[in-house]
XYZ file of C-alpha atoms in Angstrom:
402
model
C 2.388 5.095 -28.755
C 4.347 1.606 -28.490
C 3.470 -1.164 -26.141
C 5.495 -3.673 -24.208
C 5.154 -6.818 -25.882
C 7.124 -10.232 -25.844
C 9.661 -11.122 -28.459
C 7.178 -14.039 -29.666
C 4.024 -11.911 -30.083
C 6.055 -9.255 -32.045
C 7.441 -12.239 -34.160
C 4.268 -14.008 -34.989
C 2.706 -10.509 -36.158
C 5.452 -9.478 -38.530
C 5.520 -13.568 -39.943
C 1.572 -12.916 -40.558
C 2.208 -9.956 -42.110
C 5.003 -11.259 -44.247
C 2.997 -14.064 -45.601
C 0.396 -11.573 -46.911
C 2.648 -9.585 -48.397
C 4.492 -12.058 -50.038
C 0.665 -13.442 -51.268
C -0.256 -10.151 -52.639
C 2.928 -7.956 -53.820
C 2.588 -9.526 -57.022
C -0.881 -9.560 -57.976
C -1.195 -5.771 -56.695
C 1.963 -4.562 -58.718
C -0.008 -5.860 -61.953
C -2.829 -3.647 -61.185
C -0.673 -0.531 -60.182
C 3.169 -0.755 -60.785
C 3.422 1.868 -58.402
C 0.636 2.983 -56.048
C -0.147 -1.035 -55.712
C 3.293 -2.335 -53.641
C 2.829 0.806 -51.825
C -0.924 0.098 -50.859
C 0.172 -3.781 -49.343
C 3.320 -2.231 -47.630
C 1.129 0.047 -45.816
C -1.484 -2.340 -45.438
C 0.667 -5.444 -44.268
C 2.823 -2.815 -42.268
C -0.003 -1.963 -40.496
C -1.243 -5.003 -39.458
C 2.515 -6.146 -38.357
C 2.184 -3.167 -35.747
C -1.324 -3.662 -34.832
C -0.485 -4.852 -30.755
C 3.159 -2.838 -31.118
C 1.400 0.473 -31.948
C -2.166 0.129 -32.105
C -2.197 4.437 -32.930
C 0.271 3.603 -35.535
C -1.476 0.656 -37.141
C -3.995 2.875 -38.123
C -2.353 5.263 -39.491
C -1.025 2.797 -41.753
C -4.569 1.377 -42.656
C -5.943 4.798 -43.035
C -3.182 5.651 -45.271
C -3.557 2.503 -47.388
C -6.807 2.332 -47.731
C -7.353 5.910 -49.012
C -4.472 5.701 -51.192
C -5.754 2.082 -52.590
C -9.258 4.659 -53.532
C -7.160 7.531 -55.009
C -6.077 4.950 -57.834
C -8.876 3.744 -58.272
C -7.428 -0.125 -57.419
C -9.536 -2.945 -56.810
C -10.275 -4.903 -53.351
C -6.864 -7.355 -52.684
C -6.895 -9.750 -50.219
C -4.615 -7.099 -47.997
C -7.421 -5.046 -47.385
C -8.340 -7.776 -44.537
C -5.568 -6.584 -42.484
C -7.473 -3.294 -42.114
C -10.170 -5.777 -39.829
C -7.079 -6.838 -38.103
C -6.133 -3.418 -37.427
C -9.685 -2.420 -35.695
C -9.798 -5.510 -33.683
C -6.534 -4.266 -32.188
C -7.269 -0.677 -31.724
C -9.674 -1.833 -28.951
C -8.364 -4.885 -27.694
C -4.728 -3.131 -26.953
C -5.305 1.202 -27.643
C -5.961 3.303 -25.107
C -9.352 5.004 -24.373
C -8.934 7.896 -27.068
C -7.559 5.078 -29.510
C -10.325 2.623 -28.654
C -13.095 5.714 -29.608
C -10.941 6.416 -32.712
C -10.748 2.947 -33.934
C -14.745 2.698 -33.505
C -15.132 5.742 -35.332
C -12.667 4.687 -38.082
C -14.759 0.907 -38.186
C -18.009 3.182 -38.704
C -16.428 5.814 -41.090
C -14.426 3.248 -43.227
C -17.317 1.150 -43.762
C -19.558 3.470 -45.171
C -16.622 4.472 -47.405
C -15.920 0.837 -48.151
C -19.854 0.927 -49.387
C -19.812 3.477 -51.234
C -16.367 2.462 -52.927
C -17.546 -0.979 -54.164
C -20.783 0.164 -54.966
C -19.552 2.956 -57.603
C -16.760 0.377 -58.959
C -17.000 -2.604 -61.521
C -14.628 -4.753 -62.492
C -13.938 -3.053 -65.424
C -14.444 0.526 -65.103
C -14.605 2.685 -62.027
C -16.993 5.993 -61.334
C -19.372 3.688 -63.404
C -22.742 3.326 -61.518
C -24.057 -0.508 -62.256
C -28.136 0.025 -63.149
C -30.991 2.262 -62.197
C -30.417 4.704 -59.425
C -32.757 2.466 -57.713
C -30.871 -0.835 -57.996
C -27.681 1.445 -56.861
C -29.169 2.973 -53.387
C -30.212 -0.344 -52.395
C -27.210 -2.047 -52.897
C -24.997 0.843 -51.207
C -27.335 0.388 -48.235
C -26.790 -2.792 -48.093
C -22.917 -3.129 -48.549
C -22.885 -0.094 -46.042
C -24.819 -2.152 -43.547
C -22.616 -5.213 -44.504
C -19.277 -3.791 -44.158
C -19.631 -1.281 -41.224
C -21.230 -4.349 -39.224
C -18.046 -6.384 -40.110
C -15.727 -3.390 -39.421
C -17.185 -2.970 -36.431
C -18.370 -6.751 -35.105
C -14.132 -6.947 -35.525
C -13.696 -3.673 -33.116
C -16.020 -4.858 -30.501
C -14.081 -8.416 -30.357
C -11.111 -6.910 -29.517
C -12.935 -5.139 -26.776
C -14.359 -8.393 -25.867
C -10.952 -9.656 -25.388
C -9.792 -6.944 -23.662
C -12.419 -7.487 -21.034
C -11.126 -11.006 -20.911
C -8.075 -10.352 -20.634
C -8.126 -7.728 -17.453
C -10.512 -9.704 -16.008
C -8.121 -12.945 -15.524
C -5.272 -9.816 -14.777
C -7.709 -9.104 -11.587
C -8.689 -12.542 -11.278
C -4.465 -13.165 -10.842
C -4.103 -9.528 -8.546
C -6.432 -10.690 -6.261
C -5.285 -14.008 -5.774
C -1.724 -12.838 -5.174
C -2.735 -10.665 -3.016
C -4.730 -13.439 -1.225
C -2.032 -15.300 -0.906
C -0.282 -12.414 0.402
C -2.790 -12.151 3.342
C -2.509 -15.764 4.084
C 1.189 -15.530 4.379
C 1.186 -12.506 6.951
C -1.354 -13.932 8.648
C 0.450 -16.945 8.935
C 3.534 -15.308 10.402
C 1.341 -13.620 12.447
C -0.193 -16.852 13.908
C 3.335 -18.554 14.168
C 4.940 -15.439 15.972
C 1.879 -15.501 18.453
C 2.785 -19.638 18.765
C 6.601 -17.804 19.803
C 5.423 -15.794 22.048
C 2.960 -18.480 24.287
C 6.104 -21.300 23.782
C 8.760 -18.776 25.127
C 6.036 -17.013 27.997
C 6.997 -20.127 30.347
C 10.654 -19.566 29.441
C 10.612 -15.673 30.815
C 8.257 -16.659 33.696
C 11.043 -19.490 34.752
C 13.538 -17.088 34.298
C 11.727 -14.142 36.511
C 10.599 -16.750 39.519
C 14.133 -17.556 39.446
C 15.645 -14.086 39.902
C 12.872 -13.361 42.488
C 13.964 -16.797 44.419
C 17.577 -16.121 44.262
C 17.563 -11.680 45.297
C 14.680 -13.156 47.967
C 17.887 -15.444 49.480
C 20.429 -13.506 48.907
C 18.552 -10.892 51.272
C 17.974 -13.061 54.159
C 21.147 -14.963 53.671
C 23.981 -12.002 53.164
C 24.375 -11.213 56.840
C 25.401 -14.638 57.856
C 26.242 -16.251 54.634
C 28.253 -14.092 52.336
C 29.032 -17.067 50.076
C 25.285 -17.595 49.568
C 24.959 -14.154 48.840
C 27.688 -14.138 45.794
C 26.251 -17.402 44.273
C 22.828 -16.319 44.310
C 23.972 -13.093 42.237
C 26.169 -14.882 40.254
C 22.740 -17.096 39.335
C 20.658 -13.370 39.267
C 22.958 -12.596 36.615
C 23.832 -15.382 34.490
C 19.354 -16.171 34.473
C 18.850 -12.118 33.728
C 21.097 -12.170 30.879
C 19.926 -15.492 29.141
C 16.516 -14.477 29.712
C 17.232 -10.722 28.107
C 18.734 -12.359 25.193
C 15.853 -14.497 24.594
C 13.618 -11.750 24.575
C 15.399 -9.611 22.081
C 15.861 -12.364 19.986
C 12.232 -14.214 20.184
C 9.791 -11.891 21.128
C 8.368 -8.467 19.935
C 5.725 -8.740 22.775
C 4.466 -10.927 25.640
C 1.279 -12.572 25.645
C -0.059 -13.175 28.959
C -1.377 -16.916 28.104
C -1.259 -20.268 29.657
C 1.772 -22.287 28.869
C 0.765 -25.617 27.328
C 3.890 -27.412 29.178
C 7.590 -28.128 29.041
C 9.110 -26.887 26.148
C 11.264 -28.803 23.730
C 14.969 -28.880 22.645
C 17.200 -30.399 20.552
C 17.520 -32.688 24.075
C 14.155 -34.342 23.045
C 15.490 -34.881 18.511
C 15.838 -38.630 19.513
C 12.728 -38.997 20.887
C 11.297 -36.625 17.884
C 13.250 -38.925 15.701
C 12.016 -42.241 16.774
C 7.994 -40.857 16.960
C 9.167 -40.092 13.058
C 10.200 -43.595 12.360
C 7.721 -44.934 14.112
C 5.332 -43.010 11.719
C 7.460 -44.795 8.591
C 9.511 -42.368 7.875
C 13.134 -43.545 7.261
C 15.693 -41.161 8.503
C 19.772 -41.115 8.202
C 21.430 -38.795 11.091
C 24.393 -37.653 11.191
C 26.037 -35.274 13.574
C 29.482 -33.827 13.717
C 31.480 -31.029 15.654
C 31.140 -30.540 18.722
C 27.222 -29.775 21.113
C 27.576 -26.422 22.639
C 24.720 -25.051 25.095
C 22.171 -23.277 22.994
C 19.800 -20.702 24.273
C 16.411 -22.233 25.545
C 14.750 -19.848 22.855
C 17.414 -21.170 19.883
C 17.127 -25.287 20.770
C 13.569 -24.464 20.844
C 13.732 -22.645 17.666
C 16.003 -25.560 16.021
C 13.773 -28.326 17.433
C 10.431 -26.723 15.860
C 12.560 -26.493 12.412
C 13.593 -29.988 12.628
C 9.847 -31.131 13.834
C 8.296 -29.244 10.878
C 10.749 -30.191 8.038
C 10.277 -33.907 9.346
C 7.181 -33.829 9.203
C 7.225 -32.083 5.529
C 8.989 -35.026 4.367
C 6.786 -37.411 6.035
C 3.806 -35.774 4.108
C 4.952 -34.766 0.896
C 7.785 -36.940 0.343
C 8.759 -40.483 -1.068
C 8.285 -42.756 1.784
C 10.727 -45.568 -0.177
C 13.569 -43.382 0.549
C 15.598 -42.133 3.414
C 15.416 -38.468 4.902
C 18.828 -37.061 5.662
C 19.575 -35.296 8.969
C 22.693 -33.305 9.834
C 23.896 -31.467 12.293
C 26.747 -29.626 12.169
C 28.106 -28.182 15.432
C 30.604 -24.950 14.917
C 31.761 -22.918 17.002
C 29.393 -19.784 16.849
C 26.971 -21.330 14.601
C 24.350 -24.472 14.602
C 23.727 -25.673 10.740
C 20.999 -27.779 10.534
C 20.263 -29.766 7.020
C 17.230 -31.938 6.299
C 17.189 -33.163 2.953
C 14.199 -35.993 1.465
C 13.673 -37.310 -2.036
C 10.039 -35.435 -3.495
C 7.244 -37.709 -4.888
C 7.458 -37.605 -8.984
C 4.015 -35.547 -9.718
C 1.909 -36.560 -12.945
C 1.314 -33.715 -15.580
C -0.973 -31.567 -13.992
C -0.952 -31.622 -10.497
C 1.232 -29.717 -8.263
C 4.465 -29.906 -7.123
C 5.467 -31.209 -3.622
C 6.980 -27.815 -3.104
C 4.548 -25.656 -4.142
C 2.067 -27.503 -1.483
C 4.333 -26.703 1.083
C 4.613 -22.833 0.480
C 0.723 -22.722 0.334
C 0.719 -23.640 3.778
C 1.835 -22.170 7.307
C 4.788 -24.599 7.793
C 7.772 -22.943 5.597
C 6.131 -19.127 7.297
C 6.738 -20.551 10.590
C 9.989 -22.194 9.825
C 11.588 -18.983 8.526
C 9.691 -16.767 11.801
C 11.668 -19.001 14.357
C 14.931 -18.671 12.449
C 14.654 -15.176 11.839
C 13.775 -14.515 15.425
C 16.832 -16.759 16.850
C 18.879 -14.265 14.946
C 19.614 -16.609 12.269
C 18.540 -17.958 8.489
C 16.815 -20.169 6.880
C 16.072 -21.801 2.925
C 13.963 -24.237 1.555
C 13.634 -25.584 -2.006
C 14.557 -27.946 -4.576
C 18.434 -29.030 -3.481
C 20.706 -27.261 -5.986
C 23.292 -30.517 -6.295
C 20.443 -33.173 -6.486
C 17.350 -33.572 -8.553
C 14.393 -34.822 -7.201
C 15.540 -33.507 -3.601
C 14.060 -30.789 -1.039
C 16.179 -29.182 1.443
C 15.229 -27.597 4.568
C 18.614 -26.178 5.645
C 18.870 -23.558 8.882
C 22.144 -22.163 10.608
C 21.030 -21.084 14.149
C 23.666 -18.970 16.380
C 24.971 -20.659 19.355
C 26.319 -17.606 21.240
C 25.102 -14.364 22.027
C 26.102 -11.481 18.852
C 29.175 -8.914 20.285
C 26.762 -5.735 20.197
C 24.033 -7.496 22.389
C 26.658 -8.224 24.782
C 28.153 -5.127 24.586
C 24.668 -3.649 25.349
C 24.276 -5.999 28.798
């Protein structure tokens, strides 16, 4: 019987209700010392609860109302909470309080009809004129109030409608967005997969090159022979790595060329520049050979974030690039100041995750067997931070499984 509802909604109802109480206590005590403070609690109570406890709301009207008959009181200003009370019954009941609150529009109107039609101001019970003059009028007040009592029952429907229509409207565009996002992983993991197929094929043609040598060589060279394993096995194991880190499964596609590494950032860095993007690098520690897979992985990051900044950020100010060489781990930081937006429009950062860039970003890293965030830097405002840490050496459990 009670609903979820915020702190402010539950606040403004009971401050409405309060102010009608406070309106009416007085006037209603002078009519009925008793019954009368009774009739606005219940009244004002019930519409307080109205979106708490729509079943309990009326209740309270139903017990007001009847009560406000049984002495005979006249009409007060509270009674309007009653309209208040069947306009939530359908906007926020459930389906058997929805049908009860109809019934209770159609029921108390006709009661509310008769009520005022049987009543003067001065004496109750007291029908006003001919029996003629007092049919029409209680057909009249009958139409009257159970088309307001129920005109205020079908707007809360009304807004009910509304209401889970822009909740659908919302469901399906998260789960839209949802789509999107998988199928952009999807797209960037099948981008892995065609970048790293001329990485295994190297590796393979290499092997085959090498055993084919070996063979021919071993009876007359037995030098040849060891060096040519020694190659067999240091290529086999960098290429198994890379396929446990990078790759789910192969596709058998064309490779579009050479693949990058962090061997090609200052070439990356000057077609960036040359673009008018102004860029600060820094590197410390000290290089260690990556993985063809992980510089790969680390150049794409850097080439995506770079170009982030060149799109959505404020070309007056410098982009900051660090490197950070340990020794197990590559931390990679790109940092750029974000355009100020005007009221209205979107973030810099929220055009970013609507698009395939950040998936992709987070794909590569994840696959590389390491981690990546992006967002609003957390010790500078007006900053976004693209910031990666990339292993350089292969995890104790994968080499304990070679």
């Amino acid at each position: 019987m009670i609903r979820s509802i915020s702190r402010a909604q539950l606040i403004v109802d009971v401050v409405v209700a309060s102010v009608l109480l406070l309106l009416v206590i007085w006037s209603a005590t002078i009519q009925s010392p008793i019954a009368g403070p009774v009739v606005v609690l219940l009244l004002c109570g019930a519409l307080a609860v109205r979106r708490l406890s729509p079943a309990l709301a009326l209740i309270g009207a139903w017990a007001g109302a009847l009560l406000q008959i049984a002495v005979l009181m006249a009409v007060t200003p509270a009674d309007a909470a009653v309209l208040g009370v069947a306009y939530a019954s359908a906007s926020y009941g459930t389906r058997t309080i929805r049908l009860i609150g109809l019934a209770s529009s159609i029921t108390g109107g006709a009661i509310a009809a008769v009520y005022l039609t049987l009543s003067s101001r001065d004496e109750y019970i007291n029908p006003v004129g001919s029996p003629t003059h007092t049919v029409v009028t209680l057909i009249a007040l009958g139409i009257g109030m159970i088309t307001l009592f129920v005109l205020s029952w079908t707007l809360g429907l009304l807004a009910r409608t509304v209401r889970q229509s822009r909740e659908a409207k919302v469901q399906a565009a998260v789960a839209a967005q949802r789509a999107a996002y998988e199928s952009a992983i999807e797209q960037e993991r099948t981008r892995i997969a065609r970048d790293m197929h001329d990485v295994v094929a190297h590796s393979l043609a290499v092997v085959i090159a090498q055993a084919d040598g070996a063979r021919y060589a071993g009876a007359t060279s037995p030098e040849v022979q060891s060096d040519a394993l020694g190659t067999i096995s240091a290529t086999a194991r960098s290429a198994l790595t890379e396929v446990r880190l990078l790759l789910t499964q192969l596709r058998r596609e064309v490779p579009d060329g050479p693949q990058p590494s962090l061997d090609d950032l200052p070439a990356l860095i000057a077609g960036m520049r040359g673009a008018g993007l102004r860029i600060a690098e820094t590197t410390s520690g000290t290089p260690v050979p990556l993985l063809q897979g992980t510089g790969l992985a680390a150049y794409r990051i850097l080439q995506e974030a770079l170009t982030n900044a060149l799109r959505h950020g404020d070309p007056a100010r410098s982009v900051t690039v660090e490197l950070l060489w340990e020794p197990e781990a590559l931390h990679l930081r790109v940092r750029n100041a974000v355009v100020a937006v005007a009221p209205g429009t979107e973030p810099a950062d929220a055009v970013r995750s609507a698009g395939h860039g950040l998936p992709g970003m987070r794909e590569r890293a994840a696959l590389a067997g390491g981690t990546l965030t992006a967002g609003p830097a957390a010790d500078t405002a007006g900053a976004y931070e693209v910031f990666a840490v990339l292993p350089t050496t292969v995890a104790p459990r994968e080499e304990a499984a070679q």
